[in-house]
GROMACS .gro file of C-alpha atoms in nm:
model
  364
    1ALA     CA    1   0.008   0.011   0.032
    2LEU     CA    2   0.275   0.214   0.066
    3LEU     CA    3   0.425   0.163  -0.251
    4VAL     CA    4   0.092   0.176  -0.495
    5VAL     CA    5  -0.098   0.496  -0.295
    6PRO     CA    6   0.260   0.723  -0.365
    7LEU     CA    7   0.261   0.604  -0.719
    8GLY     CA    8  -0.102   0.650  -0.796
    9LEU     CA    9  -0.072   0.981  -0.663
   10ALA     CA   10   0.248   1.072  -0.888
   11LEU     CA   11   0.076   0.920  -1.223
   12ALA     CA   12  -0.276   1.143  -1.163
   13ALA     CA   13  -0.078   1.433  -1.119
   14VAL     CA   14   0.099   1.358  -1.430
   15PRO     CA   15  -0.166   1.494  -1.652
   16ALA     CA   16  -0.281   1.780  -1.392
   17ALA     CA   17   0.054   1.924  -1.426
   18ALA     CA   18   0.015   1.945  -1.844
   19GLN     CA   19  -0.293   2.098  -1.817
   20ALA     CA   20  -0.205   2.410  -1.576
   21PRO     CA   21  -0.140   2.726  -1.629
   22GLN     CA   22   0.210   2.839  -1.640
   23PRO     CA   23   0.306   2.989  -1.304
   24ASP     CA   24   0.428   3.299  -1.461
   25THR     CA   25   0.136   3.345  -1.647
   26ILE     CA   26  -0.056   3.305  -1.278
   27ALA     CA   27   0.183   3.545  -1.117
   28VAL     CA   28   0.139   3.792  -1.382
   29LYS     CA   29  -0.223   3.804  -1.325
   30ASP     CA   30  -0.191   3.817  -0.969
   31LEU     CA   31   0.020   4.122  -0.956
   32GLU     CA   32  -0.237   4.287  -1.199
   33SER     CA   33  -0.512   4.234  -0.962
   34LEU     CA   34  -0.341   4.343  -0.683
   35ILE     CA   35  -0.265   4.673  -0.822
   36LYS     CA   36  -0.577   4.762  -0.924
   37THR     CA   37  -0.741   4.690  -0.569
   38LEU     CA   38  -0.428   4.862  -0.414
   39GLU     CA   39  -0.449   5.214  -0.652
   40ASN     CA   40  -0.840   5.211  -0.550
   41GLU     CA   41  -0.965   5.351  -0.213
   42SER     CA   42  -1.243   5.119  -0.127
   43ASP     CA   43  -1.125   4.844  -0.310
   44ARG     CA   44  -0.803   4.901  -0.079
   45LYS     CA   45  -0.995   4.941   0.234
   46ALA     CA   46  -1.234   4.651   0.181
   47PHE     CA   47  -0.896   4.405   0.085
   48VAL     CA   48  -0.736   4.575   0.447
   49LYS     CA   49  -1.082   4.479   0.646
   50LYS     CA   50  -1.060   4.076   0.523
   51LEU     CA   51  -0.710   4.047   0.615
   52LYS     CA   52  -0.811   4.192   0.946
   53ASP     CA   53  -1.113   3.961   0.963
   54LEU     CA   54  -0.866   3.619   0.882
   55LEU     CA   55  -0.598   3.727   1.088
   56ALA     CA   56  -0.864   3.775   1.370
   57ALA     CA   57  -1.046   3.446   1.285
   58GLN     CA   58  -0.671   3.278   1.291
   59ARG     CA   59  -0.610   3.438   1.638
   60ALA     CA   60  -0.952   3.245   1.777
   61THR     CA   61  -0.845   2.918   1.605
   62ALA     CA   62  -0.531   2.916   1.750
   63ALA     CA   63  -0.615   3.014   2.081
   64LYS     CA   64  -0.875   2.782   2.121
   65LYS     CA   65  -0.744   2.471   2.198
   66PRO     CA   66  -0.932   2.093   2.259
   67SER     CA   67  -0.978   2.049   2.640
   68ALA     CA   68  -0.933   1.718   2.803
   69MET     CA   69  -1.262   1.641   2.864
   70ASP     CA   70  -1.328   1.705   2.461
   71GLY     CA   71  -1.090   1.443   2.430
   72PHE     CA   72  -1.236   1.235   2.680
   73ILE     CA   73  -1.591   1.261   2.549
   74ASP     CA   74  -1.472   1.164   2.199
   75ARG     CA   75  -1.311   0.888   2.366
   76VAL     CA   76  -1.586   0.748   2.526
   77VAL     CA   77  -1.798   0.788   2.278
   78GLY     CA   78  -1.635   0.604   2.048
   79ARG     CA   79  -1.563   0.309   2.286
   80VAL     CA   80  -1.923   0.322   2.374
   81ARG     CA   81  -1.978   0.253   2.015
   82SER     CA   82  -1.748  -0.015   1.944
   83SER     CA   83  -1.915  -0.165   2.232
   84GLY     CA   84  -2.231  -0.140   2.127
   85LYS     CA   85  -2.129  -0.278   1.790
   86ALA     CA   86  -1.926  -0.610   1.960
   87LEU     CA   87  -2.205  -0.668   2.164
   88ALA     CA   88  -2.449  -0.694   1.863
   89GLU     CA   89  -2.303  -0.915   1.711
   90VAL     CA   90  -2.286  -1.117   1.990
   91ALA     CA   91  -2.619  -1.130   2.057
   92ASN     CA   92  -2.668  -1.151   1.666
   93MET     CA   93  -2.472  -1.505   1.679
   94VAL     CA   94  -2.636  -1.633   2.026
   95THR     CA   95  -3.011  -1.559   1.882
   96ASP     CA   96  -2.952  -1.639   1.513
   97LEU     CA   97  -2.842  -1.991   1.541
   98PRO     CA   98  -2.865  -2.050   1.147
   99LYS     CA   99  -2.618  -1.805   1.157
  100LEU     CA  100  -2.423  -1.924   1.383
  101TRP     CA  101  -2.375  -2.276   1.281
  102THR     CA  102  -2.312  -2.117   0.884
  103TRP     CA  103  -1.984  -1.964   1.048
  104LEU     CA  104  -1.936  -2.294   1.235
  105ASP     CA  105  -1.982  -2.472   0.914
  106GLY     CA  106  -1.772  -2.222   0.665
  107ALA     CA  107  -1.455  -2.281   0.996
  108PHE     CA  108  -1.460  -2.619   0.930
  109GLU     CA  109  -1.628  -2.735   0.609
  110SER     CA  110  -1.341  -2.886   0.486
  111ASP     CA  111  -1.203  -3.259   0.597
  112ARG     CA  112  -0.901  -3.142   0.662
  113ARG     CA  113  -0.986  -2.878   0.902
  114ARG     CA  114  -1.236  -3.085   1.092
  115GLY     CA  115  -0.933  -3.361   1.117
  116MET     CA  116  -0.704  -3.063   1.260
  117LEU     CA  117  -0.993  -2.986   1.496
  118ILE     CA  118  -1.035  -3.290   1.630
  119GLU     CA  119  -0.677  -3.383   1.653
  120GLY     CA  120  -0.568  -3.054   1.795
  121LEU     CA  121  -0.895  -3.113   2.074
  122TRP     CA  122  -0.781  -3.462   2.174
  123LYS     CA  123  -0.414  -3.360   2.259
  124THR     CA  124  -0.503  -3.096   2.414
  125LEU     CA  125  -0.729  -3.285   2.668
  126LEU     CA  126  -0.454  -3.521   2.625
  127VAL     CA  127  -0.200  -3.285   2.786
  128LEU     CA  128  -0.433  -3.152   3.049
  129ALA     CA  129  -0.516  -3.469   3.173
  130LEU     CA  130  -0.150  -3.580   3.202
  131GLY     CA  131  -0.135  -3.255   3.424
  132LEU     CA  132  -0.398  -3.329   3.635
  133LEU     CA  133  -0.348  -3.654   3.683
  134ALA     CA  134   0.039  -3.578   3.781
  135GLN     CA  135  -0.157  -3.274   4.049
  136TYR     CA  136  -0.352  -3.508   4.184
  137LEU     CA  137  -0.099  -3.784   4.275
  138THR     CA  138   0.180  -3.508   4.399
  139ARG     CA  139  -0.128  -3.440   4.665
  140TRP     CA  140  -0.202  -3.750   4.757
  141SER     CA  141   0.129  -3.843   4.810
  142LEU     CA  142   0.165  -3.520   5.074
  143ARG     CA  143  -0.176  -3.529   5.223
  144ASN     CA  144  -0.001  -3.721   5.580
  145PRO     CA  145   0.237  -3.430   5.599
  146ARG     CA  146   0.018  -3.131   5.538
  147LYS     CA  147  -0.253  -3.249   5.764
  148LYS     CA  148   0.060  -3.338   6.055
  149VAL     CA  149   0.142  -2.941   5.968
  150GLU     CA  150  -0.224  -2.832   6.011
  151ASP     CA  151  -0.321  -2.986   6.298
  152ARG     CA  152  -0.018  -2.853   6.521
  153ARG     CA  153  -0.144  -2.625   6.800
  154LYS     CA  154   0.084  -2.314   6.748
  155ASP     CA  155   0.128  -2.049   6.987
  156THR     CA  156   0.310  -1.736   6.872
  157PHE     CA  157   0.295  -1.537   6.562
  158THR     CA  158   0.632  -1.659   6.432
  159ILE     CA  159   0.590  -2.034   6.483
  160ARG     CA  160   0.240  -2.005   6.323
  161ALA     CA  161   0.394  -1.824   6.010
  162GLY     CA  162   0.662  -2.071   5.996
  163TYR     CA  163   0.418  -2.389   5.957
  164LEU     CA  164   0.207  -2.216   5.744
  165THR     CA  165   0.487  -2.154   5.517
  166ILE     CA  166   0.547  -2.504   5.516
  167ARG     CA  167   0.171  -2.562   5.403
  168THR     CA  168   0.173  -2.332   5.151
  169LEU     CA  169   0.515  -2.505   4.975
  170LEU     CA  170   0.318  -2.806   5.045
  171ASP     CA  171  -0.011  -2.644   4.871
  172LEU     CA  172   0.226  -2.526   4.556
  173LEU     CA  173   0.380  -2.881   4.493
  174PRO     CA  174   0.111  -2.989   4.331
  175VAL     CA  175   0.016  -2.694   4.105
  176VAL     CA  176   0.392  -2.770   3.997
  177ALA     CA  177   0.399  -3.075   3.871
  178PHE     CA  178   0.032  -2.991   3.671
  179ALA     CA  179   0.302  -2.735   3.473
  180ALA     CA  180   0.564  -2.918   3.471
  181VAL     CA  181   0.401  -3.235   3.338
  182ALA     CA  182   0.141  -3.101   3.095
  183TYR     CA  183   0.448  -2.841   2.963
  184ALA     CA  184   0.660  -3.175   2.913
  185ALA     CA  185   0.421  -3.364   2.772
  186LEU     CA  186   0.268  -3.118   2.473
  187PRO     CA  187   0.558  -3.121   2.229
  188VAL     CA  188   0.540  -3.503   2.263
  189THR     CA  189   0.186  -3.502   2.118
  190GLU     CA  190   0.324  -3.314   1.800
  191PRO     CA  191   0.029  -3.045   1.833
  192SER     CA  192  -0.058  -2.805   1.536
  193THR     CA  193   0.043  -2.444   1.627
  194THR     CA  194  -0.278  -2.372   1.689
  195ALA     CA  195  -0.332  -2.655   1.914
  196SER     CA  196  -0.019  -2.560   2.036
  197ALA     CA  197  -0.159  -2.233   2.125
  198VAL     CA  198  -0.479  -2.342   2.280
  199ALA     CA  199  -0.302  -2.570   2.530
  200LEU     CA  200  -0.073  -2.293   2.621
  201SER     CA  201  -0.335  -2.078   2.732
  202LEU     CA  202  -0.553  -2.334   2.905
  203ILE     CA  203  -0.243  -2.460   3.095
  204PHE     CA  204  -0.151  -2.097   3.152
  205GLY     CA  205  -0.429  -2.010   3.289
  206PHE     CA  206  -0.486  -2.318   3.514
  207VAL     CA  207  -0.184  -2.264   3.650
  208LEU     CA  208  -0.257  -1.892   3.738
  209ALA     CA  209  -0.601  -2.011   3.894
  210ARG     CA  210  -0.442  -2.246   4.136
  211ALA     CA  211  -0.155  -2.015   4.237
  212ILE     CA  212  -0.353  -1.765   4.284
  213LEU     CA  213  -0.584  -1.998   4.548
  214VAL     CA  214  -0.272  -2.100   4.717
  215VAL     CA  215  -0.221  -1.725   4.818
  216LEU     CA  216  -0.562  -1.708   4.906
  217ARG     CA  217  -0.505  -1.989   5.133
  218MET     CA  218  -0.217  -1.893   5.273
  219VAL     CA  219  -0.366  -1.559   5.393
  220LEU     CA  220  -0.709  -1.679   5.541
  221ALA     CA  221  -0.687  -2.056   5.605
  222PRO     CA  222  -1.014  -2.131   5.587
  223ARG     CA  223  -0.970  -2.538   5.704
  224ALA     CA  224  -0.649  -2.466   5.895
  225GLY     CA  225  -0.765  -2.200   6.189
  226SER     CA  226  -0.422  -2.303   6.394
  227LEU     CA  227  -0.236  -2.187   6.130
  228ARG     CA  228  -0.439  -1.833   6.033
  229LEU     CA  229  -0.271  -1.545   6.101
  230PRO     CA  230  -0.564  -1.236   6.025
  231LYS     CA  231  -0.795  -1.270   6.364
  232ILE     CA  232  -1.099  -1.375   6.213
  233SER     CA  233  -1.337  -1.637   6.272
  234ASP     CA  234  -1.343  -1.988   6.040
  235GLU     CA  235  -1.684  -1.910   5.882
  236THR     CA  236  -1.546  -1.564   5.770
  237ALA     CA  237  -1.279  -1.757   5.671
  238ALA     CA  238  -1.420  -2.014   5.462
  239TYR     CA  239  -1.680  -1.709   5.316
  240LEU     CA  240  -1.394  -1.480   5.195
  241TYR     CA  241  -1.222  -1.774   5.043
  242LEU     CA  242  -1.546  -1.899   4.868
  243TRP     CA  243  -1.584  -1.552   4.703
  244GLY     CA  244  -1.218  -1.522   4.605
  245ARG     CA  245  -1.245  -1.866   4.448
  246ARG     CA  246  -1.543  -1.699   4.231
  247PHE     CA  247  -1.356  -1.403   4.150
  248THR     CA  248  -1.035  -1.614   4.037
  249HIS     CA  249  -1.225  -1.808   3.803
  250VAL     CA  250  -1.462  -1.567   3.651
  251VAL     CA  251  -1.152  -1.349   3.584
  252VAL     CA  252  -0.909  -1.596   3.496
  253TYR     CA  253  -1.036  -1.912   3.335
  254GLY     CA  254  -1.251  -1.658   3.132
  255TYR     CA  255  -0.982  -1.508   2.994
  256PHE     CA  256  -0.776  -1.791   2.923
  257VAL     CA  257  -1.075  -1.966   2.750
  258LEU     CA  258  -1.149  -1.653   2.517
  259ILE     CA  259  -0.753  -1.660   2.425
  260ALA     CA  260  -0.796  -2.000   2.327
  261LEU     CA  261  -1.107  -1.957   2.132
  262SER     CA  262  -0.916  -1.659   1.978
  263ALA     CA  263  -0.649  -1.913   1.835
  264VAL     CA  264  -0.939  -2.096   1.665
  265GLY     CA  265  -1.060  -1.836   1.465
  266LEU     CA  266  -1.293  -1.647   1.733
  267PRO     CA  267  -1.372  -1.258   1.554
  268ALA     CA  268  -1.188  -1.007   1.720
  269PRO     CA  269  -1.517  -0.810   1.759
  270VAL     CA  270  -1.673  -1.100   1.963
  271HIS     CA  271  -1.389  -1.144   2.165
  272ASP     CA  272  -1.399  -0.818   2.266
  273ALA     CA  273  -1.793  -0.849   2.342
  274LEU     CA  274  -1.701  -1.171   2.577
  275LEU     CA  275  -1.462  -0.991   2.775
  276THR     CA  276  -1.688  -0.723   2.857
  277LEU     CA  277  -1.964  -0.967   2.928
  278ILE     CA  278  -1.683  -1.078   3.169
  279GLY     CA  279  -1.632  -0.781   3.313
  280ILE     CA  280  -1.988  -0.708   3.423
  281ILE     CA  281  -2.051  -1.068   3.564
  282VAL     CA  282  -1.741  -0.977   3.750
  283LEU     CA  283  -1.909  -0.619   3.853
  284ILE     CA  284  -2.239  -0.820   3.939
  285LEU     CA  285  -2.016  -1.049   4.182
  286ALA     CA  286  -1.896  -0.727   4.359
  287ILE     CA  287  -2.204  -0.593   4.416
  288ILE     CA  288  -2.330  -0.849   4.546
  289PHE     CA  289  -2.053  -0.909   4.752
  290ILE     CA  290  -2.078  -0.558   4.896
  291LEU     CA  291  -2.497  -0.614   4.986
  292GLN     CA  292  -2.393  -0.895   5.120
  293ASN     CA  293  -2.128  -0.764   5.363
  294ARG     CA  294  -2.342  -0.425   5.438
  295LYS     CA  295  -2.476  -0.476   5.768
  296ALA     CA  296  -2.177  -0.635   5.889
  297VAL     CA  297  -1.930  -0.397   5.821
  298ALA     CA  298  -2.160  -0.080   5.911
  299ALA     CA  299  -2.193  -0.277   6.300
  300TRP     CA  300  -1.773  -0.277   6.312
  301PHE     CA  301  -1.821   0.123   6.161
  302ASP     CA  302  -2.071   0.131   6.456
  303ARG     CA  303  -1.876  -0.044   6.744
  304GLU     CA  304  -1.546   0.185   6.641
  305SER     CA  305  -1.797   0.493   6.686
  306GLU     CA  306  -1.791   0.437   7.043
  307SER     CA  307  -1.443   0.591   7.088
  308GLY     CA  308  -1.290   0.901   6.972
  309GLY     CA  309  -1.414   1.289   6.985
  310ARG     CA  310  -1.802   1.356   6.895
  311VAL     CA  311  -1.716   1.442   6.561
  312LEU     CA  312  -1.513   1.176   6.460
  313ARG     CA  313  -1.782   0.915   6.629
  314THR     CA  314  -2.056   1.124   6.392
  315LEU     CA  315  -1.815   1.068   6.055
  316ARG     CA  316  -1.807   0.718   6.145
  317ARG     CA  317  -2.149   0.630   6.216
  318ARG     CA  318  -2.257   0.823   5.876
  319LEU     CA  319  -1.981   0.611   5.708
  320GLY     CA  320  -2.079   0.291   5.834
  321ASP     CA  321  -2.435   0.391   5.650
  322ILE     CA  322  -2.331   0.493   5.361
  323TRP     CA  323  -1.973   0.284   5.248
  324HIS     CA  324  -2.158   0.020   5.042
  325ILE     CA  325  -2.339   0.300   4.784
  326LEU     CA  326  -1.934   0.453   4.802
  327ALA     CA  327  -1.815   0.096   4.741
  328ILE     CA  328  -2.071   0.035   4.462
  329LEU     CA  329  -1.983   0.381   4.330
  330TYR     CA  330  -1.630   0.246   4.330
  331VAL     CA  331  -1.637  -0.040   4.168
  332ILE     CA  332  -1.873   0.091   3.890
  333GLY     CA  333  -1.624   0.348   3.809
  334GLY     CA  334  -1.327   0.075   3.787
  335PHE     CA  335  -1.540  -0.070   3.541
  336ILE     CA  336  -1.634   0.217   3.360
  337VAL     CA  337  -1.237   0.292   3.336
  338TRP     CA  338  -1.161  -0.052   3.233
  339ALA     CA  339  -1.427  -0.104   2.949
  340LEU     CA  340  -1.394   0.197   2.820
  341ASP     CA  341  -1.010   0.223   2.848
  342ILE     CA  342  -0.943   0.561   2.950
  343GLU     CA  343  -0.626   0.660   2.942
  344GLY     CA  344  -0.472   0.729   3.297
  345GLY     CA  345  -0.803   0.611   3.475
  346PHE     CA  346  -0.676   0.373   3.660
  347ALA     CA  347  -0.394   0.567   3.774
  348PHE     CA  348  -0.636   0.847   3.915
  349LEU     CA  349  -0.816   0.550   4.077
  350LEU     CA  350  -0.487   0.415   4.289
  351ARG     CA  351  -0.440   0.789   4.401
  352ALA     CA  352  -0.802   0.835   4.476
  353THR     CA  353  -0.767   0.455   4.676
  354ILE     CA  354  -0.447   0.595   4.846
  355LEU     CA  355  -0.538   0.945   4.950
  356THR     CA  356  -0.871   0.769   5.102
  357ALA     CA  357  -0.709   0.491   5.296
  358LEU     CA  358  -0.500   0.761   5.409
  359ILE     CA  359  -0.718   1.011   5.571
  360VAL     CA  360  -0.979   0.710   5.668
  361GLY     CA  361  -0.660   0.552   5.880
  362GLY     CA  362  -0.570   0.911   6.024
  363GLY     CA  363  -0.916   0.919   6.155
  364TYR     CA  364  -0.876   0.555   6.329
   0.00000   0.00000   0.00000
């Protein structure tokens, strides 16, 4: 394109240049017209007035610079339009099954493509199955050491932290076994480039999700209260771990499944729309989580309001009454920043979060 377009413009300019009047002729005519204008008093004044108006218009245009809000609005409108088109495409594909079948049939219409699909599918499933088997066997072989660590009674914080570290390492070993076996088995199956990309996406997604859950178990210790470092009940630890697992599964598995589907030809607009749909699901889960804990957090604010000055106590009570509204607005704002890809949006949210935490922390 870079070669053809300039060549086409050059060829188009050849006849135009041949038909154009000579520069000397244009200069003489322009000079004669300018002399006549300057010799006539009324024409000269009108000419000067036009020059002044043109100069004023140029200055006004130069002074008026597009504001950050103008750019923000344009960006938001553009993202909303593109998101709307992508969501419409997904809706059409879901609701219009004949068209969806036509797309699938077109993607794998030949015997060769269907064979490649089946081959890639069973090779990917085989690799994942071998990795899961290695994970299960490793976890089964470590069940006794893990149980001994969890059953021990620890008193001091340092001793609990030491045993918790040991248990975390025992939790990580099955994940490492899965990754090692899966990555080692993948080249042995000799997959195609597409099948390899799909398998690698699913393997990495599984490893990342399991690693996040290991960290959550280290922090919350839902089934090992004797090792838990935070001073929370077993019920609270199990509840927080359950919600952490939900968020992890939706985000990690959803994202990497989309990557795998893109490797087999999922259209980019559909990928973007499904990714936005995952974000909406996470947003809904976050709002449900906030509303479920509305009374508990409000009660905590009420207990904390028993100490401090009268103004601070009143502020704490008011914050306990409306904290869920502020939290919902915060997560909605974060979703908008992510969905519309607003430049500098996350940096602004991070600064606002740190500042709010410092203010609230200073109040306590």
